[in-house]
């Protein structure tokens, strides 16, 4: 393990993955601060130790889902992970997300994640045009509530990195695309609900989920893809039994 | 230097509300042409549209009207907006919101009876802001991203546009030079039409709200391509940015407006409320007034430990605060602050640039083949932007620009042009500059830029300060030119991109300072303590700035009151008396 | 060592369910073969049963019954997750499942000892 | 067979198995109280139609249930996919069915 310099004052002992699939952890000492997120730690290393350290972020407030990494073995958003609030752990170990190809250092290629989103039929198909009036939708209807429960996904791929089925079955669509699909199945305006069920059933779809619940456990915005996927399982079951949707 | 070449029909720079809408419309209007989107980050995962919290202004509520929305926009913009643009905005918003809901699948919040919910945004005469909770931007961008991917648009993600290249024969735009950030190589993309939609972003101020990928690249590229920019002195500050201490990226991020609206108190370092001395509405006063008041407290040295003021909500009952503002409370808690029960340190924070590239209502610019939309553009908001008009602006004009580009190609579809080799060479040379030079301290330079913009070109300005700023910015520009990078290759080299960000920011900062010096009155977001009067609205002039060589030229141009003159109103029963709209 | 991303009740429940299911599936053929000794009559079965007096066999037997109870309880949890409307009750179900299985295991121990 | 149908069968048999296992567990708990004794077991089961049906159903359900379960485990933990996994699962199902039915016959039917 290489050692890349030290700093004065109270310091954090940080190990960061450098390289791609092949690489090594490099150790850094980063000044500890009263308010410091994991993203700040990475930024400090880039600004003061490794000018070409690769990492990704954009919004810095938890809405864009760009900054996710593996922090001490767990997938997390880093812009809103306060170092002091991490379970006591020394050193602080940072790696790219699991289950995705690596570009360099802490950056993964998210294309496989979004390609699955598309494969799951994760796209609204209109049944009206901009010239039609807006539909009336009761906010407390069951279907609308099912949409609301899953719609605020920031596509950070934390769940994708957390789910072991994805590691075991590379063709699996994964929690976030299935979660999006479930919101569409419940969206009464959506023109391709049957198609979504077709696309999300099967060994690569909802039936591959074993309710490991790592997705729901680590989703930074508190969504529960486990519940959405269960919804898809039910819907496809009712369909198989000849009934309509759940 | 390796330059890879490729061609496309329509090239869209930026993937915010403006860029994505343009791509979608262009693709639908002219399916026979290829559309390529270039984005500095990942498609759908960067830019400010995604960060929109409050919502989207549209005159759809019963009793509201586009005329009313128009009046609020003009009066809020202190009679500086270009009126045909403002009209296009309010009219277009109605269509765009229907499109977002019915065709893209956005879900805006409903009232119990199933109709759209409109919430109040400070400074408007009607409740007209549609929203999805307080994460409206995520809903809009996620749905757009899905549609754009499905529409068969080519994507160049983590590609940075660095120069708009004119055609060798001077007939218009030929293409754009990009850096593939992952591979570290240059790409020259020739295109028949190009859209500039990189979305401004005042990140040259110490405290700022926008996404980290925003560094005014588009405006800098436009200036270098010879385009005029207008209203650049108009930089909007949001009064309550989080102050979280040094070297944390959380600092500057927005604590939402609603906290003050709900009755939150602002306290200075001594723990005293000070807003009532500035405005009878106290903390509920408009953004510019509150930002100025906070800044004045800070200048007087009555600050909180980290140099801002306190926002206190506890008197409303911590449970009540946690119930009404769960997102904000959780965000503060994540970084160690107790918003519901304690005091949180806040500071005004640079939020939005009203100014930008001059453009026509159909998206055209002065360069044939080059279109512009969104926050890169100036003229829609004048001296101040209404909360909720930002995302309306980018989505309305983005869509229009997409349609216009398609029409432009079908009409005059011409051949691909070759770029001027000298311009290409100069652009590459500018990007290559830091390589091979002795490494310097980029961080120190950034701190200096942040400081001078915040202190001299910020919330309260005066002639001497602006002159000092001009000097310091010139020094900074020279220092940046001499500053090299410490080792590292070109692949995913963030520090190289930080260097390029600073280059853009410096160019645009100089223009802001120059425009601020030229405007000798105080209006909307622009406040001159040496010229506190707002001047006669009927004699309103806007600033127009260009880069000529390395020099900035400025002129002030009379505003054309093409729809109505100050004092008039489009609203019958309030004839002559515009609604009490205040910009926020 | 269980990697960090797996150290939470939902995953542990999955793992316990899968391992118990696997163990049961592997054991079942032997159990069937064992019972089939009865084809040769009572004496043969008694002979086989005598073997169960061996403490090791007793332990294995106890383990299997507990595993069956565990698999059942966690299986019910999966069914509940999949077919009942739920909200945030994941952890509760893990607890109930584990608890029920332990209770059965304990009862079995008591019964064995009696 | 579609994954949906397999899912239906697996969960269906699980629901069926739940009460069967509970009863079986009860019986086992009761039986081991004072040591296992072939005579006691066989006295209960020999020629008893109820127990024949009970355990017959049990075996049938468990063969379906466990083999489908193993199919997933094989795919995920050994990389055995598609036809190979289906064949393996089918083999397991038949093995369990065969051995199971033989055992039921042994305790219920055999003289
Ligand atoms: C925190 C926050 C909250 C806001 N809330 C509201 C609100 O409630 N209501 C409202 O109306 N407005 C709001 N706004 C303003 C609103 O977000 C903007 O007005 C609007 O979204 C701008 O859209 P845009 O498409 O022009 O730019 P953006 O959405 O910022 O998109 C710019 C795109 O260009 C890309 N880009 C930048 N430089 C380059 C380059 N060199 N090469 C390639 N690509 C590049 C970026 O990566 C990004 O994809 C808010 C802004 C912020 C920061
Ligand atoms: C002797 C009886 C049983 C045996 C041998 C058995 C065996 C198995 C096996 C091998 C699996 C695959 C494990 C996996 O995919 O993780 C499985 C899965 C499962 N079992 Fe059982 N099982 C039995 C009884 C039961 C009972 C009584 C129930 C429930 C009430 C049950 C419910 C389930 C469920 C729901 C699954 C699916 C798990 C998933 O796919 O995530 N099983 N079983
Ligand atoms: S479901 Fe949660 S964890 Fe998964 S991508 Fe969406 S926000 Fe991220
Ligand atoms: S972690 Fe994976 S197994 Fe299912 S419940 Fe979540 S998708
Ligand atoms: S930087 Fe956007 S979620 Fe962290």
Short mmCIF file of N, CA, C and O in Angstrom, two decimals, chain D residues 24-63:
data_model
loop_
_atom_site.label_atom_id
_atom_site.label_comp_id
_atom_site.label_asym_id
_atom_site.label_seq_id
_atom_site.Cartn_x
_atom_site.Cartn_y
_atom_site.Cartn_z
N UNK D 24 -46.51 -31.46 10.87
CA UNK D 24 -45.41 -32.41 10.96
C UNK D 24 -44.51 -32.08 12.13
O UNK D 24 -44.11 -32.97 12.90
N UNK D 25 -44.22 -30.79 12.28
CA UNK D 25 -43.37 -30.38 13.41
C UNK D 25 -44.04 -30.75 14.72
O UNK D 25 -43.38 -31.24 15.66
N UNK D 26 -45.34 -30.53 14.78
CA UNK D 26 -46.08 -30.88 15.99
C UNK D 26 -45.95 -32.36 16.31
O UNK D 26 -45.63 -32.75 17.44
N UNK D 27 -46.16 -33.13 15.27
CA UNK D 27 -46.09 -34.59 15.44
C UNK D 27 -44.70 -34.99 15.91
O UNK D 27 -44.53 -35.79 16.84
N UNK D 28 -43.70 -34.42 15.26
CA UNK D 28 -42.33 -34.77 15.62
C UNK D 28 -42.05 -34.39 17.07
O UNK D 28 -41.49 -35.17 17.85
N UNK D 29 -42.46 -33.19 17.44
CA UNK D 29 -42.23 -32.74 18.81
C UNK D 29 -42.90 -33.70 19.80
O UNK D 29 -42.32 -34.06 20.83
N UNK D 30 -44.12 -34.06 19.44
CA UNK D 30 -44.87 -34.97 20.31
C UNK D 30 -44.16 -36.34 20.38
O UNK D 30 -43.99 -36.91 21.45
N UNK D 31 -43.70 -36.80 19.19
CA UNK D 31 -43.14 -38.15 19.10
C UNK D 31 -41.83 -38.29 19.86
O UNK D 31 -41.56 -39.34 20.45
N UNK D 32 -41.02 -37.28 19.84
CA UNK D 32 -39.68 -37.46 20.43
C UNK D 32 -39.70 -37.32 21.95
O UNK D 32 -38.68 -37.52 22.59
N UNK D 33 -40.87 -36.95 22.51
CA UNK D 33 -40.90 -36.73 23.96
C UNK D 33 -40.23 -37.86 24.72
O UNK D 33 -39.35 -37.67 25.53
N UNK D 34 -40.67 -39.10 24.43
CA UNK D 34 -40.03 -40.19 25.17
C UNK D 34 -39.30 -41.14 24.22
O UNK D 34 -39.58 -42.32 24.15
N UNK D 35 -38.46 -40.55 23.40
CA UNK D 35 -37.62 -41.38 22.52
C UNK D 35 -38.39 -41.87 21.32
O UNK D 35 -39.62 -42.05 21.37
N UNK D 36 -37.66 -42.04 20.22
CA UNK D 36 -38.31 -42.49 19.00
C UNK D 36 -38.41 -44.01 19.03
O UNK D 36 -37.50 -44.72 19.43
N UNK D 37 -39.56 -44.44 18.59
CA UNK D 37 -39.84 -45.87 18.71
C UNK D 37 -40.61 -46.27 17.46
O UNK D 37 -41.68 -45.73 17.17
N UNK D 38 -40.01 -47.20 16.70
CA UNK D 38 -40.59 -47.57 15.41
C UNK D 38 -42.03 -48.03 15.55
O UNK D 38 -42.91 -47.64 14.77
N UNK D 39 -42.28 -48.81 16.59
CA UNK D 39 -43.62 -49.35 16.77
C UNK D 39 -44.63 -48.24 16.90
O UNK D 39 -45.69 -48.25 16.28
N UNK D 40 -44.25 -47.26 17.70
CA UNK D 40 -45.16 -46.14 17.95
C UNK D 40 -45.46 -45.38 16.65
O UNK D 40 -46.61 -45.07 16.34
N UNK D 41 -44.38 -45.12 15.89
CA UNK D 41 -44.54 -44.38 14.64
C UNK D 41 -45.43 -45.16 13.68
O UNK D 41 -46.42 -44.63 13.16
N UNK D 42 -45.06 -46.39 13.49
CA UNK D 42 -45.77 -47.18 12.49
C UNK D 42 -47.20 -47.45 12.91
O UNK D 42 -48.10 -47.50 12.07
N UNK D 43 -47.42 -47.57 14.21
CA UNK D 43 -48.78 -47.81 14.69
C UNK D 43 -49.69 -46.67 14.27
O UNK D 43 -50.86 -46.84 13.93
N UNK D 44 -49.09 -45.48 14.30
CA UNK D 44 -49.88 -44.30 13.96
C UNK D 44 -50.18 -44.25 12.46
O UNK D 44 -51.23 -43.82 12.05
N UNK D 45 -49.18 -44.67 11.68
CA UNK D 45 -49.29 -44.42 10.25
C UNK D 45 -49.82 -45.59 9.43
O UNK D 45 -50.51 -45.38 8.43
N UNK D 46 -49.50 -46.78 9.82
CA UNK D 46 -49.86 -47.96 9.02
C UNK D 46 -51.32 -47.95 8.63
O UNK D 46 -52.20 -47.84 9.50
N UNK D 47 -51.55 -48.01 7.33
CA UNK D 47 -52.90 -48.17 6.84
C UNK D 47 -53.82 -46.98 7.08
O UNK D 47 -55.00 -47.03 6.82
N UNK D 48 -53.21 -45.90 7.55
CA UNK D 48 -54.03 -44.72 7.83
C UNK D 48 -54.13 -43.85 6.59
O UNK D 48 -53.14 -43.28 6.13
N UNK D 49 -55.33 -43.74 6.05
CA UNK D 49 -55.51 -43.00 4.80
C UNK D 49 -55.19 -41.52 4.97
O UNK D 49 -54.61 -40.87 4.08
N UNK D 50 -55.54 -40.98 6.16
CA UNK D 50 -55.26 -39.57 6.39
C UNK D 50 -53.77 -39.28 6.28
O UNK D 50 -53.34 -38.39 5.56
N UNK D 51 -53.00 -40.08 7.00
CA UNK D 51 -51.55 -39.84 6.96
C UNK D 51 -50.99 -40.14 5.58
O UNK D 51 -50.05 -39.48 5.13
N UNK D 52 -51.59 -41.10 4.90
CA UNK D 52 -51.13 -41.38 3.53
C UNK D 52 -51.31 -40.14 2.66
O UNK D 52 -50.39 -39.71 1.97
N UNK D 53 -52.50 -39.59 2.75
CA UNK D 53 -52.77 -38.38 1.96
C UNK D 53 -51.88 -37.23 2.41
O UNK D 53 -51.28 -36.52 1.60
N UNK D 54 -51.77 -37.08 3.72
CA UNK D 54 -50.98 -35.99 4.29
C UNK D 54 -49.54 -36.03 3.78
O UNK D 54 -49.04 -35.06 3.20
N UNK D 55 -48.92 -37.18 3.97
CA UNK D 55 -47.50 -37.24 3.58
C UNK D 55 -47.33 -37.32 2.08
O UNK D 55 -46.33 -36.83 1.53
N UNK D 56 -48.31 -37.89 1.38
CA UNK D 56 -48.23 -37.92 -0.08
C UNK D 56 -48.23 -36.50 -0.62
O UNK D 56 -47.39 -36.13 -1.45
N UNK D 57 -49.13 -35.70 -0.11
CA UNK D 57 -49.20 -34.30 -0.53
C UNK D 57 -47.91 -33.57 -0.19
O UNK D 57 -47.35 -32.80 -0.98
N UNK D 58 -47.44 -33.85 1.01
CA UNK D 58 -46.19 -33.24 1.49
C UNK D 58 -45.08 -33.52 0.49
O UNK D 58 -44.37 -32.60 0.04
N UNK D 59 -44.94 -34.77 0.13
CA UNK D 59 -43.85 -35.16 -0.78
C UNK D 59 -44.01 -34.48 -2.13
O UNK D 59 -43.06 -33.92 -2.69
N UNK D 60 -45.23 -34.49 -2.63
CA UNK D 60 -45.48 -33.88 -3.92
C UNK D 60 -45.11 -32.39 -3.88
O UNK D 60 -44.35 -31.87 -4.71
N UNK D 61 -45.63 -31.72 -2.85
CA UNK D 61 -45.40 -30.28 -2.74
C UNK D 61 -43.91 -29.98 -2.59
O UNK D 61 -43.36 -29.08 -3.23
N UNK D 62 -43.27 -30.76 -1.74
CA UNK D 62 -41.87 -30.46 -1.45
C UNK D 62 -41.00 -30.72 -2.69
O UNK D 62 -40.02 -30.02 -2.92
N UNK D 63 -41.39 -31.72 -3.49
CA UNK D 63 -40.59 -31.99 -4.69
C UNK D 63 -40.64 -30.79 -5.64
O UNK D 63 -39.62 -30.36 -6.19
#
